[in-house]
């Protein structure tokens, strides 16, 4: 059977599954038959925009990636609102919770992830919410529109975006973060302090270095009405949001006997332990790494799409990723290590009056990490410099002032500017 005659089934119509579908459809040797299955009733939507949508900065329609008639026009069978429950690897069939049975030649698992929950007393109470999908967003928006108090557990990217979105809808919001500063995986203490000061000025209550001890129940012990911290402090809440991380959805793969650890294990071509089944995105694990950012998932998609259409692509490899925060009016950009090593050359610029901060980490003249707050225009250029691995020693004195000042002093190609753009 040629690739053109195969039936490709994609489980998961989130951003990873949809991106893969579009890349496969653009290939001249796309599989003849394609079915995409999603357990949400909606067509694919942009989850990255959930945060600005929750904040009231855009309409719901702006999230939609494709309407239903697009799938029909592309010759793709869309099955929305059904969950895949079982895979028969010997017969190469997939069964859904509606009793539907699909035969496949190639199967892709893009089942995503679910929100992690702190393992503390009361974690099974009602009233503890996540912020992972459109249903979560709609629920939080409705609660926020009613006013009252919210507590968000987790001061990372998603937690801060959820907190600010709910605050903008009218809630009083407290953020509880275990580490000593916000976004501790991406920011150093100085940038995090500037971020916390800005968020406090907007009205958010920030509690760092705060351990969650338990959820506080209501009188009948059924619903969370706040949180208790390890120092005994109780924060009352009409709504609690847990945003401490994600857990890959591996249950379907596990039931099918595929090799899993933290995620569904794949090789450099996104193939699982079954050669007819692939996985990508937040549900997969490659060389011990699982995923929560878009950039590596998009590179996985390119590899897998080519493979499914009969090409021989370059294998997937890990690369550094840059981080941005999707909160209106706050600009930050970071990549690479947070804590300087003894051998790092640390360059720092701090202008508290204008709210600008930059810290660069260089090793042997090569940029390895950067934290920018305020003016982040040079961030993509720094990132491309780091990826290229060029020796930037000649421009060291001007590096903190960005590309315009540093590039003329360097022996690096001007194509860095084009890549950064």
Protein backbone atom coordinates (compact mmCIF):
# COMPACT_ATOMS: atom_id res chain seq x y z
CA UNK A 1 0.00 0.00 0.00
CA UNK A 2 1.38 3.40 -0.93
CA UNK A 3 1.26 6.35 1.47
CA UNK A 4 -1.49 7.90 -0.70
CA UNK A 5 -3.85 5.01 -0.03
CA UNK A 6 -3.41 4.89 3.72
CA UNK A 7 -5.98 5.83 6.33
CA UNK A 8 -4.43 8.25 8.81
CA UNK A 9 -6.27 8.68 12.10
CA UNK A 10 -5.27 11.53 14.41
CA UNK A 11 -6.49 11.35 18.00
CA UNK A 12 -6.63 14.88 19.34
CA UNK A 13 -7.88 17.99 17.58
CA UNK A 14 -5.96 20.43 19.75
CA UNK A 15 -3.21 22.66 18.46
CA UNK A 16 -0.70 19.85 17.89
CA UNK A 17 -3.16 17.57 16.08
CA UNK A 18 -4.52 20.43 14.00
CA UNK A 19 -1.08 21.69 13.03
CA UNK A 20 -0.14 18.19 11.94
CA UNK A 21 -3.33 17.93 9.89
CA UNK A 22 -2.61 21.17 8.05
CA UNK A 23 1.00 20.17 7.31
CA UNK A 24 -0.09 16.76 5.99
CA UNK A 25 -2.81 18.31 3.83
CA UNK A 26 -0.23 20.66 2.27
CA UNK A 27 1.94 17.72 1.17
CA UNK A 28 1.53 16.44 -2.42
CA UNK A 29 1.59 12.84 -1.17
CA UNK A 30 -0.89 13.21 1.67
CA UNK A 31 -2.75 10.09 2.79
CA UNK A 32 -5.93 9.64 0.81
CA UNK A 33 -8.11 9.09 3.88
CA UNK A 34 -7.72 11.21 7.02
CA UNK A 35 -9.85 11.17 10.15
CA UNK A 36 -9.28 13.50 13.10
CA UNK A 37 -10.95 12.79 16.41
CA UNK A 38 -11.36 15.23 19.30
CA UNK A 39 -13.15 14.79 22.61
CA UNK A 40 -14.11 18.47 22.76
CA UNK A 41 -17.29 19.41 20.83
CA UNK A 42 -15.60 22.44 19.24
CA UNK A 43 -13.40 22.43 16.18
CA UNK A 44 -9.72 23.21 16.72
CA UNK A 45 -8.99 26.49 18.49
CA UNK A 46 -5.92 28.44 19.53
CA UNK A 47 -5.28 27.61 23.17
CA UNK A 48 -2.51 30.21 23.34
CA UNK A 49 -5.19 32.88 23.02
CA UNK A 50 -7.22 31.57 25.97
CA UNK A 51 -5.38 33.95 28.31
CA UNK A 52 -6.14 37.19 26.41
CA UNK A 53 -9.68 35.92 25.78
CA UNK A 54 -10.19 35.34 29.53
CA UNK A 55 -8.90 38.88 30.10
CA UNK A 56 -11.64 40.19 27.78
CA UNK A 57 -9.18 41.35 25.13
CA UNK A 58 -10.71 39.42 22.20
CA UNK A 59 -13.88 37.73 21.06
CA UNK A 60 -14.45 33.99 21.32
CA UNK A 61 -14.54 33.73 17.52
CA UNK A 62 -10.89 34.82 17.33
CA UNK A 63 -9.83 31.52 18.94
CA UNK A 64 -11.26 29.28 16.21
CA UNK A 65 -8.66 27.89 13.81
CA UNK A 66 -11.02 26.29 11.28
CA UNK A 67 -14.77 25.99 10.87
CA UNK A 68 -16.42 22.63 10.25
CA UNK A 69 -16.93 23.19 6.53
CA UNK A 70 -13.15 23.51 6.07
CA UNK A 71 -12.66 19.87 7.10
CA UNK A 72 -15.28 18.76 4.60
CA UNK A 73 -13.71 20.81 1.83
CA UNK A 74 -10.35 19.19 2.56
CA UNK A 75 -11.78 15.67 2.41
CA UNK A 76 -11.12 15.14 6.12
CA UNK A 77 -13.52 13.32 8.42
CA UNK A 78 -13.93 15.31 11.63
CA UNK A 79 -15.32 13.51 14.68
CA UNK A 80 -15.87 16.03 17.48
CA UNK A 81 -17.12 15.30 20.97
CA UNK A 82 -16.01 11.66 21.10
CA UNK A 83 -13.22 10.23 23.20
CA UNK A 84 -10.95 7.42 22.01
CA UNK A 85 -11.14 4.66 24.61
CA UNK A 86 -9.25 1.68 23.18
CA UNK A 87 -6.70 0.71 20.55
CA UNK A 88 -6.50 -2.81 19.11
CA UNK A 89 -2.95 -2.84 17.79
CA UNK A 90 -3.23 -6.29 16.24
CA UNK A 91 -6.32 -5.39 14.19
CA UNK A 92 -5.27 -1.72 13.88
CA UNK A 93 -8.59 -0.36 15.06
CA UNK A 94 -9.61 2.43 17.39
CA UNK A 95 -12.79 2.45 19.49
CA UNK A 96 -14.54 5.54 20.90
CA UNK A 97 -16.82 6.10 23.88
CA UNK A 98 -19.74 6.21 21.42
CA UNK A 99 -18.99 2.68 20.22
CA UNK A 100 -17.53 3.87 16.93
CA UNK A 101 -14.78 1.65 15.51
CA UNK A 102 -12.19 3.06 13.11
CA UNK A 103 -9.63 1.08 11.16
CA UNK A 104 -6.27 2.78 10.65
CA UNK A 105 -3.04 2.28 8.77
CA UNK A 106 -1.25 5.03 10.66
CA UNK A 107 -2.38 6.34 14.05
CA UNK A 108 -1.18 9.54 15.70
CA UNK A 109 -1.78 10.23 19.38
CA UNK A 110 -1.95 13.95 20.13
CA UNK A 111 -3.89 13.55 23.35
CA UNK A 112 -2.32 16.53 25.12
CA UNK A 113 -2.14 16.91 28.88
CA UNK A 114 -4.20 17.68 31.94
CA UNK A 115 -3.59 20.05 34.82
CA UNK A 116 -1.53 18.75 37.71
CA UNK A 117 -3.13 19.05 41.13
CA UNK A 118 -1.26 19.58 44.40
CA UNK A 119 -1.39 16.45 46.55
CA UNK A 120 -2.71 18.07 49.72
CA UNK A 121 -5.72 17.60 51.97
CA UNK A 122 -8.90 18.59 50.18
CA UNK A 123 -7.60 18.15 46.65
CA UNK A 124 -10.74 16.18 45.77
CA UNK A 125 -13.12 18.98 46.77
CA UNK A 126 -15.40 20.69 44.27
CA UNK A 127 -14.56 24.26 43.31
CA UNK A 128 -10.93 23.63 42.36
CA UNK A 129 -10.49 24.58 38.72
CA UNK A 130 -7.89 24.24 35.98
CA UNK A 131 -7.11 26.51 33.04
CA UNK A 132 -6.30 24.17 30.19
CA UNK A 133 -9.08 24.30 27.62
CA UNK A 134 -12.03 26.35 26.40
CA UNK A 135 -14.44 24.79 28.87
CA UNK A 136 -12.11 25.76 31.72
CA UNK A 137 -11.83 29.28 30.33
CA UNK A 138 -15.58 29.70 30.00
CA UNK A 139 -16.10 28.46 33.56
CA UNK A 140 -13.45 30.85 34.95
CA UNK A 141 -14.86 33.75 32.93
CA UNK A 142 -18.33 33.12 34.34
CA UNK A 143 -17.02 32.93 37.90
CA UNK A 144 -14.91 36.05 37.44
CA UNK A 145 -17.82 38.00 35.99
CA UNK A 146 -19.73 37.28 39.20
CA UNK A 147 -16.99 38.97 41.25
CA UNK A 148 -15.68 37.81 44.61
CA UNK A 149 -12.26 36.40 45.47
CA UNK A 150 -10.05 33.90 43.68
CA UNK A 151 -6.85 32.16 44.68
CA UNK A 152 -4.50 30.92 41.96
CA UNK A 153 -1.99 28.25 42.98
CA UNK A 154 1.14 28.70 40.88
CA UNK A 155 3.04 31.80 39.83
CA UNK A 156 4.35 30.46 36.55
CA UNK A 157 3.26 31.47 33.06
CA UNK A 158 -0.21 29.95 33.09
CA UNK A 159 -1.00 30.87 36.67
CA UNK A 160 -0.16 34.54 36.16
CA UNK A 161 -2.12 34.69 32.91
CA UNK A 162 -5.17 33.16 34.60
CA UNK A 163 -4.85 35.46 37.61
CA UNK A 164 -4.56 38.62 35.54
CA UNK A 165 -7.43 37.56 33.28
CA UNK A 166 -9.76 37.00 36.23
CA UNK A 167 -8.65 40.24 37.87
CA UNK A 168 -9.49 42.18 34.72
CA UNK A 169 -12.99 40.66 34.82
CA UNK A 170 -13.54 42.04 38.31
CA UNK A 171 -12.28 39.50 40.85
CA UNK A 172 -9.91 40.10 43.74
CA UNK A 173 -7.13 37.60 43.04
CA UNK A 174 -4.33 36.17 45.17
CA UNK A 175 -1.43 34.23 43.63
CA UNK A 176 0.30 31.62 45.79
CA UNK A 177 3.73 30.54 44.57
CA UNK A 178 5.99 28.06 46.32
CA UNK A 179 9.31 29.46 45.05
CA UNK A 180 10.84 32.66 46.38
CA UNK A 181 10.03 34.57 43.19
CA UNK A 182 7.54 34.40 40.33
CA UNK A 183 8.34 32.48 37.14
CA UNK A 184 11.43 31.06 38.84
CA UNK A 185 12.07 28.70 35.92
CA UNK A 186 12.39 31.58 33.47
CA UNK A 187 13.35 34.74 35.42
CA UNK A 188 16.03 35.77 37.85
CA UNK A 189 15.11 37.47 41.11
CA UNK A 190 15.50 41.02 39.75
CA UNK A 191 13.19 40.57 36.75
CA UNK A 192 10.73 38.59 38.87
CA UNK A 193 10.71 41.38 41.44
CA UNK A 194 9.86 43.92 38.74
CA UNK A 195 7.09 41.67 37.49
CA UNK A 196 5.66 41.20 40.99
CA UNK A 197 5.74 44.96 41.60
CA UNK A 198 3.81 45.61 38.38
CA UNK A 199 1.21 42.94 39.14
CA UNK A 200 0.75 44.22 42.69
CA UNK A 201 0.29 47.73 41.33
CA UNK A 202 -2.54 46.37 39.18
CA UNK A 203 -4.25 44.86 42.21
CA UNK A 204 -3.04 41.25 42.36
CA UNK A 205 -2.01 39.90 45.76
CA UNK A 206 1.27 38.00 45.42
CA UNK A 207 2.40 35.42 48.00
CA UNK A 208 5.83 33.96 47.19
CA UNK A 209 7.74 31.44 49.27
CA UNK A 210 4.31 30.13 50.25
CA UNK A 211 3.60 26.40 50.55
CA UNK A 212 0.06 25.13 50.07
CA UNK A 213 -0.86 22.92 53.03
CA UNK A 214 -4.53 22.20 52.32
CA UNK A 215 -7.71 23.36 50.68
CA UNK A 216 -10.23 24.81 53.12
CA UNK A 217 -13.65 23.09 52.87
CA UNK A 218 -17.08 24.60 53.35
CA UNK A 219 -19.41 23.55 56.19
CA UNK A 220 -20.55 20.33 54.53
CA UNK A 221 -17.03 19.40 53.45
CA UNK A 222 -17.90 19.27 49.76
CA UNK A 223 -16.50 22.46 48.28
CA UNK A 224 -13.25 24.39 48.56
CA UNK A 225 -13.72 27.87 50.03
CA UNK A 226 -10.06 28.84 50.14
CA UNK A 227 -6.57 27.56 50.85
CA UNK A 228 -4.46 27.06 53.95
CA UNK A 229 -0.74 27.80 53.73
CA UNK A 230 1.96 25.98 55.65
CA UNK A 231 2.42 28.97 58.00
CA UNK A 232 -1.24 28.73 58.99
CA UNK A 233 -2.46 31.62 56.83
CA UNK A 234 -5.92 31.03 55.34
CA UNK A 235 -6.90 32.75 52.11
CA UNK A 236 -10.65 32.71 51.52
CA UNK A 237 -11.87 32.24 47.95
CA UNK A 238 -15.00 31.83 45.91
CA UNK A 239 -12.85 30.17 43.26
CA UNK A 240 -9.55 28.26 43.43
CA UNK A 241 -7.43 27.66 40.34
CA UNK A 242 -4.59 25.13 40.34
CA UNK A 243 -1.89 26.03 37.81
CA UNK A 244 1.21 24.18 39.01
CA UNK A 245 2.00 22.31 35.82
CA UNK A 246 0.71 19.63 33.47
CA UNK A 247 0.61 15.84 33.29
CA UNK A 248 0.76 14.10 29.87
CA UNK A 249 -2.38 12.17 28.93
CA UNK A 250 -1.02 8.65 28.51
CA UNK A 251 -3.93 6.43 29.62
CA UNK A 252 -5.02 5.47 26.08
CA UNK A 253 -1.45 4.54 25.17
CA UNK A 254 -0.97 2.62 28.41
CA UNK A 255 -4.11 0.56 27.84
CA UNK A 256 -2.81 -0.28 24.37
CA UNK A 257 0.49 -1.52 25.80
CA UNK A 258 2.66 1.23 24.34
CA UNK A 259 5.85 2.15 26.20
CA UNK A 260 5.28 5.09 28.54
CA UNK A 261 7.14 6.83 31.33
CA UNK A 262 6.12 10.39 32.15
CA UNK A 263 4.76 10.59 28.60
CA UNK A 264 4.30 8.29 25.59
CA UNK A 265 7.86 7.46 24.60
CA UNK A 266 8.83 8.27 21.02
CA UNK A 267 11.97 8.17 18.90
CA UNK A 268 13.44 11.01 16.85
CA UNK A 269 10.77 10.47 14.17
CA UNK A 270 7.95 10.59 16.75
CA UNK A 271 7.30 6.86 16.47
CA UNK A 272 6.12 4.98 19.56
CA UNK A 273 7.01 1.40 20.48
CA UNK A 274 4.48 0.37 17.80
CA UNK A 275 5.77 1.29 14.31
CA UNK A 276 2.22 2.08 13.13
CA UNK A 277 1.55 4.53 15.95
CA UNK A 278 3.12 7.96 16.49
CA UNK A 279 2.72 10.55 19.22
CA UNK A 280 3.54 14.24 19.49
CA UNK A 281 2.95 17.27 21.64
CA UNK A 282 2.25 17.42 25.34
CA UNK A 283 1.43 13.71 25.59
CA UNK A 284 4.80 12.47 24.32
CA UNK A 285 8.24 12.05 25.83
CA UNK A 286 11.52 12.16 23.91
CA UNK A 287 14.81 11.30 25.61
CA UNK A 288 13.36 12.09 29.02
CA UNK A 289 11.81 15.43 27.99
CA UNK A 290 8.11 16.26 28.01
CA UNK A 291 6.61 19.38 26.47
CA UNK A 292 4.50 22.39 27.36
CA UNK A 293 5.71 25.05 24.92
CA UNK A 294 4.63 25.43 21.32
CA UNK A 295 8.00 25.83 19.59
CA UNK A 296 9.34 22.27 20.08
CA UNK A 297 5.92 20.81 19.27
CA UNK A 298 5.85 22.66 15.95
CA UNK A 299 9.23 21.10 15.09
CA UNK A 300 7.86 17.69 16.01
CA UNK A 301 4.97 18.31 13.63
CA UNK A 302 7.32 19.03 10.72
CA UNK A 303 9.19 15.76 11.29
CA UNK A 304 6.06 13.65 11.66
CA UNK A 305 4.16 15.21 8.75
CA UNK A 306 7.02 14.47 6.40
CA UNK A 307 7.30 10.93 7.71
CA UNK A 308 3.57 10.25 7.30
CA UNK A 309 3.73 11.43 3.69
CA UNK A 310 6.61 9.15 2.74
CA UNK A 311 9.54 11.55 3.07
CA UNK A 312 12.73 10.97 5.05
CA UNK A 313 13.00 14.05 7.28
CA UNK A 314 15.83 15.13 9.52
CA UNK A 315 15.28 13.61 12.96
CA UNK A 316 13.86 15.68 15.77
CA UNK A 317 16.42 17.17 18.15
CA UNK A 318 16.05 19.27 21.26
CA UNK A 319 16.77 22.99 20.96
CA UNK A 320 16.53 25.85 23.47
CA UNK A 321 13.19 27.65 23.72
CA UNK A 322 12.37 31.25 24.55
CA UNK A 323 9.60 32.29 26.93
CA UNK A 324 7.14 35.17 26.72
CA UNK A 325 4.29 36.15 29.06
CA UNK A 326 0.85 36.77 27.54
CA UNK A 327 -0.25 39.57 29.87
CA UNK A 328 -1.23 42.88 28.29
CA UNK A 329 1.18 45.70 29.06
CA UNK A 330 3.96 43.48 30.42
CA UNK A 331 6.90 42.53 28.22
CA UNK A 332 9.40 39.88 29.20
CA UNK A 333 11.57 37.53 27.19
CA UNK A 334 13.86 34.82 28.55
CA UNK A 335 15.82 31.75 27.47
CA UNK A 336 18.64 29.57 28.68
CA UNK A 337 19.93 28.98 32.21
CA UNK A 338 18.62 31.12 35.06
CA UNK A 339 21.41 30.65 37.60
CA UNK A 340 24.86 31.77 36.40
CA UNK A 341 27.64 29.22 36.53
CA UNK A 342 31.07 30.26 37.88
CA UNK A 343 32.45 30.36 34.34
CA UNK A 344 29.69 32.62 33.02
CA UNK A 345 30.40 36.21 32.06
CA UNK A 346 27.37 38.10 33.39
CA UNK A 347 26.31 41.36 31.69
CA UNK A 348 23.59 43.40 33.38
CA UNK A 349 21.66 46.57 32.58
CA UNK A 350 19.01 47.90 34.97
CA UNK A 351 17.01 51.11 34.61
CA UNK A 352 14.38 51.05 37.40
CA UNK A 353 13.00 54.45 36.43
CA UNK A 354 11.95 53.23 32.99
CA UNK A 355 11.27 49.64 34.05
CA UNK A 356 13.98 48.09 31.86
CA UNK A 357 16.22 45.19 32.82
CA UNK A 358 18.54 42.94 30.80
CA UNK A 359 20.88 40.20 31.94
CA UNK A 360 23.00 38.16 29.55
CA UNK A 361 25.00 35.05 30.34
CA UNK A 362 28.00 34.34 28.10
CA UNK A 363 30.44 31.47 28.17
CA UNK A 364 33.68 31.88 26.19
CA UNK A 365 32.08 34.77 24.32
CA UNK A 366 28.98 32.79 23.33
CA UNK A 367 25.55 33.76 24.55
CA UNK A 368 23.82 31.03 26.56
CA UNK A 369 21.01 32.79 28.38
CA UNK A 370 19.12 36.05 28.61
CA UNK A 371 16.46 37.65 30.80
CA UNK A 372 14.79 40.81 29.50
CA UNK A 373 12.05 42.83 31.18
CA UNK A 374 10.49 46.01 29.83
CA UNK A 375 12.20 46.65 26.51
CA UNK A 376 12.35 43.18 24.95
CA UNK A 377 12.85 44.20 21.30
CA UNK A 378 16.32 42.63 21.20
CA UNK A 379 15.10 39.31 22.60
CA UNK A 380 14.67 37.42 19.30
CA UNK A 381 18.06 38.68 18.09
CA UNK A 382 19.75 37.49 21.28
CA UNK A 383 18.01 34.13 20.88
CA UNK A 384 19.22 33.70 17.30
CA UNK A 385 22.75 34.65 18.39
CA UNK A 386 22.59 31.94 21.04
CA UNK A 387 21.25 29.31 18.63
CA UNK A 388 23.95 30.15 16.07
CA UNK A 389 26.69 29.83 18.70
CA UNK A 390 28.74 32.75 17.35
CA UNK A 391 31.58 34.29 19.33
CA UNK A 392 30.25 37.69 20.42
CA UNK A 393 33.37 38.81 22.27
CA UNK A 394 34.09 41.64 19.84
CA UNK A 395 30.76 43.26 20.60
CA UNK A 396 30.71 42.56 24.34
CA UNK A 397 30.56 46.19 25.46
CA UNK A 398 27.56 46.90 23.21
CA UNK A 399 25.63 43.65 23.60
CA UNK A 400 23.31 44.95 26.31
CA UNK A 401 22.06 47.64 23.93
CA UNK A 402 20.88 45.17 21.33
CA UNK A 403 21.41 44.44 17.69
CA UNK A 404 21.71 48.00 16.38
CA UNK A 405 24.70 48.76 18.59
CA UNK A 406 26.35 45.33 18.73
CA UNK A 407 25.97 43.94 15.21
CA UNK A 408 28.44 46.34 13.51
CA UNK A 409 31.16 45.18 15.93
CA UNK A 410 30.63 41.48 15.28
CA UNK A 411 31.98 39.10 12.69
CA UNK A 412 28.63 37.32 12.57
CA UNK A 413 26.51 37.32 9.40
CA UNK A 414 23.76 39.92 9.00
CA UNK A 415 21.36 37.04 8.33
CA UNK A 416 20.92 36.88 12.09
CA UNK A 417 18.83 40.01 11.77
CA UNK A 418 16.64 38.40 9.13
CA UNK A 419 16.16 35.25 11.22
CA UNK A 420 15.28 37.26 14.30
CA UNK A 421 12.65 39.17 12.34
